[in-house]
Amino acid sequence: MIIWLASYPKSGNTLVRSLLSSYFFSEDGEFNFEMLKKIDQFPHIKLFNQLGIDLSNKEEVEKNYIEAQKIINKEKGGVQFWKTHNCFCKFDNKYPFTDLKNTAGVIYIVRDPRNVVSSYAHHYQKSLEDSFNDLKSTSVIKQSKNDQLPVLVGSWNFNYNSWKQLKSLNKYILIKYEDLISDTEKTFINIINFISKLINSKIEINEKKLKKVIEATSFEKIQKLEKKSGFSEAKIKKNGEKINFFNLGPENKWEKNLDPKIKNEIENTFRVEMKEIGYL
């Protein structure tokens, strides 16, 4: 069964992936970027190639999302983590992204959209205005890497609201990026306890390893690691220069960096959800 790490882009998904991969897939709590391969991104081309799908046929791809997830659960078995920026919806109101036969639950990571917009602008090398237009677009489809298929992200609030469908089934936990930064230990323990409930098995907390994981995956450590060895998920400019994936992190503060006009537009557009989450 799949536990999804779902989020709108540039919301802290990679930080959660880092924590989980370091805690569950390392001997001593150390971290390196290779470990992130333990938690891959969905949809992934290799899964659809196994089904013999014509990748240029949009409808054929969309109608086989469930079949691709069946491959995951058949080949790997047990419970596993997969990252996605896809919304939890039906493509063309016909083909579901996932179902309860393949999904154990979701860890949904959210970040204040006033900070998402500037991080998004840096990552995709867009203006703040164009980035805000993406955040409020209902039909944004992106492709992250050459080995991944286009992703139906939706708007920032649609993506957030779509995954709440699993809340009433006790298969949903909301993780705020801000809490991950301000109290990483408490927030990560909440994630581990949620996973325990999903798999119906107590996961004992190894406090020594936990502290080492938190230290090894701090923004400063990962930022230094990217500068030293690069990061495969970083975008590349047309001139071949890499764009830092780990740019400002906790120092990306809308109060200092965001144009007041865009700030007001974001708050007006996403007011309901921002109030619900506690951003307003």
XYZ file of N, CA and C in Angstrom:
840
model
N 0.836 -1.205 0.000
C 0.000 0.000 0.000
C 0.872 1.256 0.000
N 0.381 2.283 -0.639
C 1.147 3.510 -0.802
C 0.739 4.552 0.244
N 1.744 5.152 0.878
C 1.529 6.362 1.668
C 2.067 7.501 0.833
N 1.175 8.403 0.431
C 1.567 9.509 -0.431
C 2.162 10.647 0.377
N 3.239 11.220 -0.127
C 3.743 12.493 0.361
C 3.295 13.501 -0.686
N 2.192 14.162 -0.415
C 1.570 15.023 -1.410
C 1.718 16.485 -1.021
N 1.859 17.337 -2.033
C 1.984 18.767 -1.768
C 1.918 19.540 -3.067
N 1.659 20.816 -2.959
C 1.886 21.723 -4.073
C 3.406 21.896 -4.186
N 3.941 22.124 -5.407
C 5.395 22.289 -5.538
C 5.954 23.387 -4.647
N 7.166 23.168 -4.173
C 7.931 24.111 -3.348
C 7.268 24.359 -1.994
N 6.769 23.273 -1.409
C 6.075 23.389 -0.118
C 6.749 22.624 1.011
N 7.869 21.942 0.728
C 8.568 21.210 1.778
C 8.527 19.707 1.629
N 8.047 19.227 0.485
C 7.968 17.788 0.265
C 9.335 17.126 0.346
N 10.347 17.784 -0.204
C 11.685 17.194 -0.202
C 12.253 17.086 1.209
N 11.899 18.018 2.072
C 12.340 17.934 3.468
C 11.724 16.716 4.149
N 10.434 16.476 3.924
C 9.785 15.298 4.512
C 10.376 14.024 3.928
N 10.616 13.997 2.638
C 11.276 12.841 2.003
C 12.630 12.576 2.640
N 13.365 13.635 2.891
C 14.701 13.504 3.479
C 14.627 12.901 4.873
N 13.724 13.413 5.680
C 13.557 12.907 7.044
C 13.165 11.433 7.036
N 12.173 11.096 6.216
C 11.690 9.715 6.174
C 12.735 8.757 5.641
N 13.413 9.142 4.569
C 14.404 8.232 3.987
C 15.588 8.041 4.928
N 15.987 9.106 5.610
C 17.098 9.002 6.541
C 16.733 8.152 7.759
N 15.508 8.303 8.230
C 15.102 7.570 9.436
C 14.829 6.092 9.141
N 14.145 5.823 8.040
C 13.720 4.444 7.774
C 14.692 3.649 6.897
N 15.535 4.322 6.148
C 16.363 3.595 5.188
C 17.862 3.755 5.408
N 18.257 4.268 6.563
C 19.681 4.343 6.879
C 19.948 3.562 8.164
N 21.186 3.163 8.326
C 21.549 2.419 9.532
C 21.647 3.330 10.746
N 22.214 4.533 10.525
C 22.567 5.367 11.671
C 21.976 6.770 11.638
N 21.090 7.045 10.660
C 20.489 8.372 10.595
C 21.231 9.356 9.728
N 22.258 8.883 9.006
C 22.966 9.764 8.084
C 22.111 10.006 6.845
N 22.493 11.011 6.054
C 21.692 11.345 4.876
C 22.580 11.726 3.705
N 22.163 11.283 2.513
C 22.739 11.779 1.268
C 21.629 11.741 0.217
N 21.834 12.428 -0.898
C 20.768 12.560 -1.881
C 20.376 11.233 -2.525
N 21.289 10.267 -2.547
C 20.967 8.962 -3.120
C 19.802 8.310 -2.365
N 19.687 8.626 -1.093
C 18.640 8.013 -0.277
C 17.247 8.451 -0.707
N 17.155 9.616 -1.354
C 15.847 10.097 -1.804
C 15.251 9.191 -2.881
N 16.108 8.395 -3.524
C 15.609 7.464 -4.537
C 14.737 6.373 -3.919
N 14.840 6.213 -2.601
C 13.979 5.264 -1.905
C 12.524 5.732 -1.897
N 12.358 7.045 -2.107
C 11.009 7.611 -2.168
C 10.911 8.360 -3.488
N 10.477 7.661 -4.508
C 10.460 8.222 -5.859
C 9.204 9.066 -6.075
N 9.165 9.709 -7.233
C 8.034 10.583 -7.546
C 7.081 9.913 -8.522
N 5.793 10.077 -8.263
C 4.746 9.506 -9.111
C 3.981 10.638 -9.781
N 3.666 10.502 -11.078
C 3.812 9.328 -11.946
C 5.207 9.214 -12.546
N 5.687 7.996 -12.673
C 7.025 7.729 -13.199
C 6.894 6.931 -14.489
N 7.649 7.344 -15.495
C 7.535 6.738 -16.823
C 7.753 5.226 -16.805
N 8.697 4.752 -15.973
C 9.036 3.321 -15.998
C 7.828 2.438 -15.691
N 6.948 2.913 -14.833
C 5.768 2.128 -14.470
C 4.814 1.987 -15.646
N 4.655 3.073 -16.402
C 3.744 3.043 -17.541
C 4.365 2.295 -18.715
N 5.700 2.329 -18.813
C 6.370 1.529 -19.839
C 6.127 0.040 -19.604
N 6.081 -0.362 -18.331
C 5.820 -1.766 -18.011
C 4.432 -2.198 -18.470
N 3.529 -1.231 -18.559
C 2.169 -1.531 -19.007
C 2.035 -1.448 -20.520
N 3.113 -1.020 -21.189
C 3.068 -0.897 -22.638
C 2.199 0.250 -23.111
N 2.127 1.312 -22.297
C 1.255 2.434 -22.611
C 1.922 3.364 -23.630
N 1.132 3.870 -24.571
C 1.599 4.905 -25.484
C 1.631 6.210 -24.697
N 2.828 6.664 -24.350
C 2.965 7.821 -23.473
C 2.515 9.123 -24.120
N 2.369 9.109 -25.430
C 1.882 10.312 -26.114
C 0.358 10.401 -26.090
N -0.284 9.329 -25.662
C -1.750 9.294 -25.604
C -2.193 9.665 -24.190
N -2.600 10.911 -24.023
C -2.940 11.446 -22.710
C -4.005 10.603 -22.008
N -5.052 10.230 -22.711
C -6.134 9.482 -22.077
C -5.677 8.094 -21.653
N -4.854 7.444 -22.479
C -4.354 6.116 -22.123
C -3.509 6.163 -20.853
N -2.707 7.222 -20.725
C -1.896 7.385 -19.519
C -2.800 7.571 -18.312
N -3.760 8.479 -18.422
C -4.623 8.809 -17.288
C -5.477 7.628 -16.842
N -5.945 6.843 -17.745
C -6.810 5.714 -17.376
C -6.019 4.566 -16.751
N -4.681 4.655 -16.805
C -3.844 3.578 -16.268
C -3.079 3.957 -15.001
N -3.436 5.079 -14.373
C -2.788 5.443 -13.116
C -2.966 4.349 -12.059
N -4.166 3.835 -11.966
C -4.433 2.782 -10.973
C -3.633 1.522 -11.308
N -3.560 1.182 -12.584
C -2.802 -0.005 -12.984
C -1.323 0.161 -12.654
N -0.792 1.365 -12.822
C 0.606 1.620 -12.474
C 0.831 1.445 -10.973
N -0.137 1.869 -10.177
C -0.026 1.714 -8.723
C -0.163 0.249 -8.308
N -0.907 -0.520 -9.069
C -0.999 -1.959 -8.795
C 0.364 -2.625 -8.991
N 1.112 -2.150 -9.988
C 2.464 -2.667 -10.213
C 3.336 -2.387 -8.994
N 3.260 -1.152 -8.483
C 4.029 -0.777 -7.297
C 3.725 -1.725 -6.147
N 2.461 -1.914 -5.874
C 2.061 -2.722 -4.722
C 2.340 -4.211 -4.920
N 2.307 -4.668 -6.161
C 2.592 -6.075 -6.441
C 4.087 -6.357 -6.363
N 4.887 -5.477 -6.958
C 6.327 -5.722 -7.035
C 7.034 -5.488 -5.711
N 6.635 -4.459 -4.997
C 7.352 -4.087 -3.778
C 6.670 -4.611 -2.520
N 5.351 -4.679 -2.536
C 4.630 -5.185 -1.371
C 4.789 -4.290 -0.151
N 4.048 -4.600 0.894
C 4.150 -3.840 2.129
C 3.709 -2.396 1.947
N 4.181 -1.546 2.849
C 3.856 -0.128 2.791
C 5.071 0.639 2.287
N 4.840 1.577 1.395
C 5.934 2.357 0.834
C 5.499 3.802 0.623
N 6.492 4.669 0.511
C 6.226 6.087 0.331
C 6.458 6.482 -1.121
N 5.565 7.318 -1.651
C 5.747 7.899 -2.971
C 5.396 9.374 -2.900
N 6.264 10.196 -3.463
C 6.027 11.633 -3.524
C 5.138 11.956 -4.726
N 4.241 12.934 -4.569
C 3.484 13.420 -5.717
C 3.077 14.871 -5.524
N 2.988 15.592 -6.645
C 2.404 16.929 -6.651
C 1.030 16.899 -7.316
N 0.604 15.711 -7.697
C -0.700 15.577 -8.339
C -1.808 15.836 -7.328
N -2.877 16.438 -7.792
C -4.045 16.567 -6.912
C -4.769 15.216 -6.858
N -5.568 15.027 -5.829
C -6.351 13.796 -5.670
C -7.694 14.041 -6.355
N -7.730 13.699 -7.645
C -8.894 14.055 -8.450
C -9.110 13.006 -9.534
N -10.109 13.240 -10.357
C -10.351 12.403 -11.518
C -9.967 13.174 -12.772
N -9.167 12.540 -13.609
C -8.792 13.157 -14.868
C -10.002 13.165 -15.797
N -10.316 14.330 -16.332
C -11.481 14.477 -17.220
C -12.754 13.932 -16.580
N -12.782 13.974 -15.232
C -13.940 13.487 -14.467
C -14.234 12.008 -14.701
N -13.211 11.274 -15.153
C -13.415 9.842 -15.435
C -12.416 8.935 -14.726
N -11.146 9.302 -14.788
C -10.103 8.386 -14.340
C -9.472 8.886 -13.042
N -9.622 8.136 -11.936
C -9.098 8.606 -10.642
C -7.581 8.515 -10.556
N -7.006 9.467 -9.810
C -5.566 9.438 -9.573
C -5.177 8.200 -8.782
N -5.966 7.867 -7.748
C -5.696 6.678 -6.941
C -7.002 6.181 -6.341
N -6.928 5.078 -5.592
C -8.108 4.555 -4.888
C -7.667 3.931 -3.569
N -8.631 3.531 -2.761
C -8.319 3.013 -1.427
C -7.740 1.603 -1.461
N -7.807 0.928 -2.591
C -7.185 -0.387 -2.702
C -5.669 -0.274 -2.838
N -5.216 0.880 -3.275
C -3.782 1.085 -3.481
C -3.176 2.113 -2.542
N -4.022 2.870 -1.847
C -3.567 3.957 -0.987
C -3.856 3.673 0.478
N -2.803 3.730 1.297
C -2.976 3.590 2.738
C -3.354 4.917 3.377
N -2.808 6.013 2.824
C -3.096 7.329 3.382
C -2.197 8.382 2.750
N -2.303 9.604 3.264
C -1.515 10.702 2.713
C -0.945 11.576 3.819
N 0.309 11.929 3.649
C 0.950 12.981 4.453
C 0.948 14.207 3.557
N 0.093 15.178 3.868
C -0.023 16.348 3.008
C 0.781 17.496 3.611
N 1.728 18.004 2.824
C 2.596 19.088 3.284
C 2.118 20.398 2.664
N 1.879 21.385 3.511
C 1.387 22.678 3.042
C 2.340 23.780 3.504
N 2.400 24.844 2.717
C 3.252 25.983 3.050
C 2.500 27.265 2.716
N 2.722 28.293 3.495
C 2.082 29.588 3.260
C 2.283 29.992 1.798
N 1.190 30.189 1.040
C 1.347 30.500 -0.388
C 2.087 31.808 -0.649
N 2.151 32.683 0.340
C 2.911 33.917 0.187
C 4.408 33.634 0.132
N 4.820 32.487 0.686
C 6.220 32.058 0.566
C 6.406 31.077 -0.585
N 5.361 30.295 -0.875
C 5.439 29.368 -2.003
C 5.719 30.140 -3.293
N 5.041 31.278 -3.467
C 5.102 31.978 -4.747
C 6.518 32.439 -5.093
N 7.275 32.900 -4.112
C 8.640 33.355 -4.397
C 9.593 32.174 -4.587
N 9.396 31.107 -3.816
C 10.209 29.906 -3.997
C 9.942 29.287 -5.365
N 8.686 29.268 -5.753
C 8.262 28.754 -7.056
C 8.880 29.593 -8.179
N 8.855 30.915 -8.001
C 9.401 31.824 -9.007
C 10.896 31.572 -9.218
N 11.620 31.362 -8.123
C 13.058 31.069 -8.231
C 13.287 29.728 -8.924
N 12.547 28.713 -8.500
C 12.765 27.355 -9.013
C 12.493 27.270 -10.514
N 11.398 27.895 -10.952
C 11.012 27.804 -12.365
C 11.474 29.011 -13.180
N 12.219 29.915 -12.521
C 12.735 31.105 -13.189
C 11.617 31.891 -13.883
N 10.605 32.177 -13.100
C 9.469 32.962 -13.577
C 9.347 34.229 -12.746
N 8.574 35.170 -13.249
C 8.289 36.367 -12.464
C 7.311 36.017 -11.354
N 7.238 36.867 -10.350
C 6.267 36.640 -9.278
C 4.844 36.678 -9.818
N 4.592 37.544 -10.770
C 3.248 37.640 -11.354
C 2.868 36.346 -12.069
N 3.788 35.821 -12.890
C 3.509 34.570 -13.598
C 3.384 33.400 -12.616
N 4.184 33.428 -11.570
C 4.121 32.358 -10.571
C 2.788 32.387 -9.841
N 2.325 33.573 -9.493
C 1.019 33.682 -8.850
C -0.092 33.198 -9.782
N 0.025 33.502 -11.074
C -0.962 33.004 -12.032
C -0.987 31.487 -12.055
N 0.183 30.853 -11.922
C 0.244 29.391 -11.844
C -0.433 28.894 -10.573
N -0.168 29.565 -9.461
C -0.743 29.125 -8.183
C -2.261 29.149 -8.197
N -2.842 30.051 -8.957
C -4.306 30.127 -8.978
C -4.923 29.448 -10.203
N -4.077 28.894 -11.077
C -4.581 28.199 -12.255
C -5.169 26.851 -11.866
N -6.262 26.478 -12.517
C -6.919 25.194 -12.201
C -6.467 24.072 -13.130
N -5.600 24.375 -14.072
C -5.231 23.334 -15.035
C -3.729 23.309 -15.309
N -2.944 23.508 -14.248
C -1.495 23.509 -14.414
C -0.984 22.076 -14.541
N -0.321 21.780 -15.625
C 0.285 20.463 -15.821
C 1.769 20.679 -16.057
N 2.588 20.028 -15.230
C 4.034 20.218 -15.336
C 4.730 18.867 -15.464
N 5.922 18.892 -15.971
C 6.754 17.697 -16.003
C 8.025 18.007 -15.243
N 8.309 17.210 -14.208
C 9.426 17.515 -13.327
C 10.771 17.127 -13.927
N 10.836 15.926 -14.475
C 12.106 15.420 -15.009
C 11.812 14.597 -16.251
N 12.863 14.202 -16.950
C 12.671 13.427 -18.163
C 12.055 12.057 -17.920
N 12.214 11.531 -16.700
C 11.681 10.199 -16.413
C 10.314 10.255 -15.739
N 9.693 11.439 -15.746
C 8.378 11.581 -15.136
C 7.373 12.108 -16.144
N 6.137 11.711 -15.947
C 5.062 12.161 -16.814
C 4.511 13.495 -16.328
N 3.775 14.196 -17.182
C 3.145 15.438 -16.739
C 2.279 15.215 -15.510
N 2.226 16.234 -14.657
C 1.518 16.146 -13.380
C 0.392 17.169 -13.351
N -0.798 16.711 -13.008
C -1.930 17.624 -12.859
C -1.890 18.196 -11.448
N -1.312 19.386 -11.336
C -1.117 20.004 -10.028
C -2.380 20.717 -9.560
N -3.042 21.419 -10.477
C -4.169 22.246 -10.091
C -3.712 23.499 -9.372
N -4.634 24.295 -8.908
C -4.285 25.500 -8.162
C -3.815 25.128 -6.759
N -3.203 26.093 -6.083
C -2.710 25.842 -4.725
C -3.837 25.374 -3.813
N -4.981 26.038 -3.857
C -6.068 25.660 -2.950
C -6.795 24.398 -3.417
N -6.889 24.182 -4.737
C -7.523 22.948 -5.208
C -6.694 21.736 -4.800
N -5.380 21.843 -4.956
C -4.501 20.747 -4.568
C -4.677 20.430 -3.084
N -4.663 21.466 -2.258
C -4.845 21.301 -0.812
C -6.192 20.664 -0.484
N -7.260 21.197 -1.061
C -8.598 20.700 -0.749
C -8.842 19.283 -1.260
N -8.212 18.935 -2.384
C -8.480 17.627 -2.981
C -8.068 16.480 -2.071
N -6.920 16.638 -1.405
C -6.425 15.540 -0.566
C -7.162 15.430 0.768
N -7.918 16.452 1.136
C -8.688 16.399 2.384
C -9.802 15.361 2.330
N -10.075 14.838 1.144
C -11.088 13.792 1.021
C -10.764 12.588 1.911
N -9.479 12.395 2.183
C -9.064 11.244 2.986
C -9.129 11.517 4.488
N -9.422 12.754 4.859
C -9.445 13.129 6.279
C -10.536 12.400 7.040
N -11.719 12.315 6.467
C -12.844 11.660 7.147
C -12.619 10.165 7.329
N -11.656 9.609 6.598
C -11.338 8.182 6.688
C -10.153 7.924 7.610
N -9.673 8.994 8.276
C -8.503 8.900 9.163
C -7.258 8.425 8.422
N -7.152 8.830 7.169
C -6.004 8.460 6.334
C -5.240 9.703 5.887
N -5.321 10.761 6.689
C -4.795 12.064 6.288
C -4.168 12.765 7.476
N -2.984 13.321 7.234
C -2.389 14.210 8.227
C -1.882 15.442 7.490
N -2.144 16.609 8.064
C -1.671 17.864 7.492
C -0.408 18.290 8.215
N 0.646 18.512 7.452
C 1.930 18.945 8.002
C 2.267 20.320 7.430
N 2.403 21.299 8.302
C 2.768 22.640 7.855
C 4.297 22.756 7.778
N 4.770 23.268 6.662
C 6.209 23.487 6.482
C 6.773 24.301 7.638
N 6.018 25.281 8.066
C 6.464 26.159 9.136
C 6.697 25.396 10.434
N 5.854 24.390 10.706
C 6.037 23.557 11.896
C 7.248 22.641 11.751
N 7.479 22.174 10.537
C 8.667 21.351 10.274
C 9.943 22.113 10.603
N 9.926 23.414 10.318
C 11.103 24.235 10.554
C 11.217 24.633 12.022
N 10.101 25.058 12.631
C 10.153 25.597 13.998
C 10.278 24.506 15.051
N 9.708 23.327 14.802
C 9.797 22.223 15.758
C 9.846 20.907 14.994
N 10.996 20.660 14.401
C 11.158 19.494 13.523
C 10.904 18.189 14.263
N 11.432 18.069 15.475
C 11.306 16.808 16.214
C 9.845 16.474 16.501
N 9.115 17.409 17.061
C 7.710 17.157 17.393
C 6.896 16.845 16.138
N 7.129 17.601 15.075
C 6.362 17.413 13.845
C 6.677 16.070 13.203
N 7.950 15.683 13.213
C 8.320 14.404 12.605
C 7.800 13.230 13.440
N 7.801 13.373 14.748
C 7.212 12.327 15.596
C 5.728 12.173 15.296
N 5.043 13.285 15.048
C 3.629 13.214 14.660
C 3.455 12.426 13.367
N 4.395 12.614 12.433
C 4.338 11.871 11.169
C 4.545 10.383 11.417
N 5.538 10.050 12.244
C 5.808 8.637 12.540
C 4.602 7.990 13.221
N 4.000 8.693 14.159
C 2.821 8.151 14.853
C 1.647 7.963 13.889
N 1.515 8.872 12.940
C 0.466 8.731 11.928
C 0.712 7.495 11.071
N 1.962 7.274 10.684
C 2.300 6.082 9.903
C 1.983 4.821 10.701
N 2.271 4.851 11.995
C 1.963 3.709 12.865
C 0.481 3.364 12.813
N -0.359 4.393 12.845
C -1.808 4.164 12.789
C -2.225 3.584 11.449
N -1.623 4.087 10.383
C -1.982 3.603 9.050
C -1.637 2.132 8.873
N -0.494 1.739 9.396
C -0.055 0.349 9.206
C -0.490 -0.546 10.358
N -1.161 0.071 11.353
C -1.668 -0.665 12.502
C -0.562 -1.440 13.221
N 0.573 -0.750 13.374
C 1.709 -1.353 14.052
C 2.541 -0.258 14.699
N 2.851 -0.414 15.976
C 3.586 0.605 16.706
C 5.021 0.714 16.204
N 5.429 1.925 15.845
C 6.809 2.196 15.452
C 7.502 2.852 16.639
N 8.442 2.149 17.226
C 9.154 2.692 18.372
C 10.093 3.819 17.924
N 10.112 4.889 18.685
C 10.962 6.028 18.352
C 12.368 5.812 18.908
N 13.331 5.791 18.011
C 14.734 5.713 18.394
C 15.233 7.156 18.550
N 15.262 7.639 19.773
C 15.544 9.060 20.012
C 16.931 9.473 19.526
N 17.905 8.602 19.720
C 19.263 8.919 19.278
C 19.313 9.067 17.763
N 18.712 8.117 17.066
C 18.690 8.160 15.603
C 17.859 9.349 15.126
N 16.754 9.619 15.798
C 15.889 10.725 15.425
C 16.640 12.055 15.440
N 17.398 12.282 16.499
C 18.149 13.535 16.618
C 19.216 13.635 15.526
N 19.828 12.499 15.203
C 20.847 12.496 14.156
C 20.225 12.781 12.794
N 19.033 12.215 12.565
C 18.304 12.449 11.315
C 17.987 13.929 11.154
N 17.482 14.535 12.218
C 17.105 15.948 12.171
C 18.320 16.825 11.901
N 19.432 16.468 12.516
C 20.666 17.229 12.288
C 21.158 17.061 10.853
N 21.118 15.822 10.365
C 21.659 15.520 9.032
C 20.815 16.120 7.910
N 19.529 16.351 8.178
C 18.631 16.852 7.134
C 18.233 18.313 7.350
N 18.959 19.018 8.209
C 18.669 20.435 8.405
C 18.879 21.174 7.079
N 18.192 22.274 6.898
C 18.288 23.014 5.631
C 19.730 23.418 5.345
N 20.428 23.855 6.365
C 21.812 24.293 6.183
C 22.691 23.146 5.687
N 22.518 21.946 6.288
C 23.325 20.788 5.890
C 23.015 20.386 4.442
N 21.724 20.351 4.101
C 21.344 19.936 2.753
C 21.770 20.974 1.725
N 21.680 22.228 2.087
C 22.119 23.294 1.189
C 23.613 23.167 0.883
N 24.404 22.893 1.915
C 25.837 22.688 1.731
C 26.109 21.452 0.876
N 25.317 20.416 1.082
C 25.480 19.186 0.316
C 25.210 19.437 -1.167
N 24.194 20.244 -1.452
C 23.907 20.568 -2.857
C 25.061 21.350 -3.481
N 25.611 22.302 -2.751
C 26.712 23.104 -3.270
C 27.943 22.237 -3.541
N 28.103 21.214 -2.709
C 29.279 20.342 -2.830
C 29.118 19.319 -3.947
N 27.956 18.673 -4.011
C 27.811 17.542 -4.930
C 26.692 17.701 -5.951
N 25.938 18.803 -5.889
C 24.834 18.997 -6.817
C 23.608 18.209 -6.402
N 22.489 18.509 -7.050
C 21.230 17.833 -6.740
C 20.483 17.611 -8.050
N 20.172 16.360 -8.336
C 19.612 15.995 -9.639
C 18.251 16.631 -9.920
N 17.537 17.040 -8.891
C 16.207 17.609 -9.095
C 16.237 19.123 -9.305
N 17.427 19.701 -9.264
C 17.560 21.134 -9.512
C 17.324 21.432 -10.991
N 16.667 22.554 -11.264
C 16.438 22.988 -12.639
C 17.726 23.572 -13.222
N 17.781 23.625 -14.546
C 18.951 24.161 -15.237
C 18.516 25.301 -16.151
N 19.237 26.411 -16.086
C 18.954 27.548 -16.960
C 19.339 27.221 -18.406
N 18.877 28.040 -19.315
C 19.178 27.825 -20.733
C 20.675 27.885 -21.014
N 21.402 28.637 -20.196
C 22.853 28.740 -20.396
C 23.618 27.590 -19.743
N 22.864 26.623 -19.178
C 23.489 25.451 -18.566
C 23.772 25.591 -17.086
N 23.545 26.780 -16.550
C 23.793 27.012 -15.125
C 22.680 26.396 -14.283
N 23.076 25.702 -13.219
C 22.079 25.087 -12.343
C 21.466 26.119 -11.411
N 20.163 25.970 -11.184
C 19.444 26.821 -10.235
C 19.423 26.099 -8.895
N 19.887 26.740 -7.865
C 19.906 26.097 -6.551
C 18.509 25.637 -6.158
N 18.365 24.346 -5.879
C 17.080 23.815 -5.425
C 16.801 24.298 -4.000
N 17.833 24.227 -3.177
C 17.720 24.682 -1.786
C 18.234 26.113 -1.733
N 17.322 27.044 -1.879
C 17.713 28.439 -2.066
C 17.686 29.229 -0.755
N 16.492 29.590 -0.288
C 16.387 30.374 0.946
C 15.789 29.578 2.101
N 14.915 28.632 1.794
C 14.316 27.811 2.852
C 13.621 28.658 3.903
N 13.989 28.484 5.170
C 13.346 29.230 6.261
C 13.534 30.743 6.152
N 14.546 31.187 5.395
C 14.797 32.623 5.248
C 13.941 33.253 4.158
N 13.152 32.425 3.485
C 12.226 32.956 2.484
C 10.990 33.472 3.236
N 10.973 34.737 3.539
C 9.914 35.330 4.364
C 9.185 36.397 3.572
N 7.906 36.149 3.342
C 7.122 37.057 2.513
C 7.078 38.472 3.084
N 7.170 38.580 4.405
C 7.121 39.905 5.021
C 8.250 40.809 4.502
N 9.366 40.186 4.121
C 10.523 40.945 3.631
C 10.605 40.971 2.104
N 10.180 39.880 1.479
C 10.501 39.680 0.069
C 9.355 39.882 -0.915
N 8.113 39.922 -0.447
C 6.989 39.866 -1.372
C 6.383 41.241 -1.639
N 6.138 41.505 -2.902
C 5.479 42.742 -3.300
C 4.090 42.823 -2.647
N 3.760 43.938 -1.997
C 2.466 44.061 -1.291
C 1.260 43.793 -2.186
N 1.355 44.159 -3.458
C 0.232 43.922 -4.374
C -0.031 42.428 -4.539
N 1.039 41.645 -4.752
C 0.872 40.198 -4.919
C 0.449 39.557 -3.603
N 0.998 40.045 -2.502
C 0.587 39.554 -1.180
C -0.922 39.688 -1.004
N -1.459 40.853 -1.325
C -2.892 41.088 -1.169
C -3.713 40.211 -2.106
N -3.206 40.012 -3.325
C -3.916 39.162 -4.281
C -3.955 37.709 -3.808
N -2.842 37.238 -3.258
C -2.785 35.869 -2.732
C -3.772 35.706 -1.584
N -3.760 36.663 -0.667
C -4.652 36.581 0.493
C -6.117 36.628 0.075
N -6.438 37.433 -0.923
C -7.824 37.518 -1.391
C -8.254 36.247 -2.118
N -7.332 35.670 -2.896
C -7.651 34.477 -3.685
C -7.789 33.230 -2.814
N -6.911 33.095 -1.815
C -6.859 31.872 -1.008
C -7.318 32.104 0.434
N -8.112 33.143 0.651
C -8.479 33.549 2.011
C -9.099 32.412 2.823
N -10.029 31.681 2.233
C -10.732 30.612 2.973
C -9.748 29.573 3.489
N -8.902 29.083 2.600
C -7.949 28.033 2.989
C -6.880 28.572 3.928
N -6.411 29.771 3.695
C -5.376 30.350 4.557
C -5.891 30.564 5.975
N -7.152 30.950 6.104
C -7.740 31.079 7.435
C -7.892 29.716 8.099
N -8.303 28.745 7.310
C -8.502 27.379 7.822
C -7.198 26.792 8.350
N -6.103 27.046 7.662
C -4.804 26.486 8.033
C -4.161 27.310 9.157
N -4.515 28.586 9.225
C -3.945 29.442 10.261
C -2.934 30.436 9.742
N -2.930 30.673 8.431
C -2.004 31.637 7.839
C -2.556 33.071 7.895
N -3.850 33.187 8.148
C -4.479 34.505 8.304
C -5.267 34.544 9.603
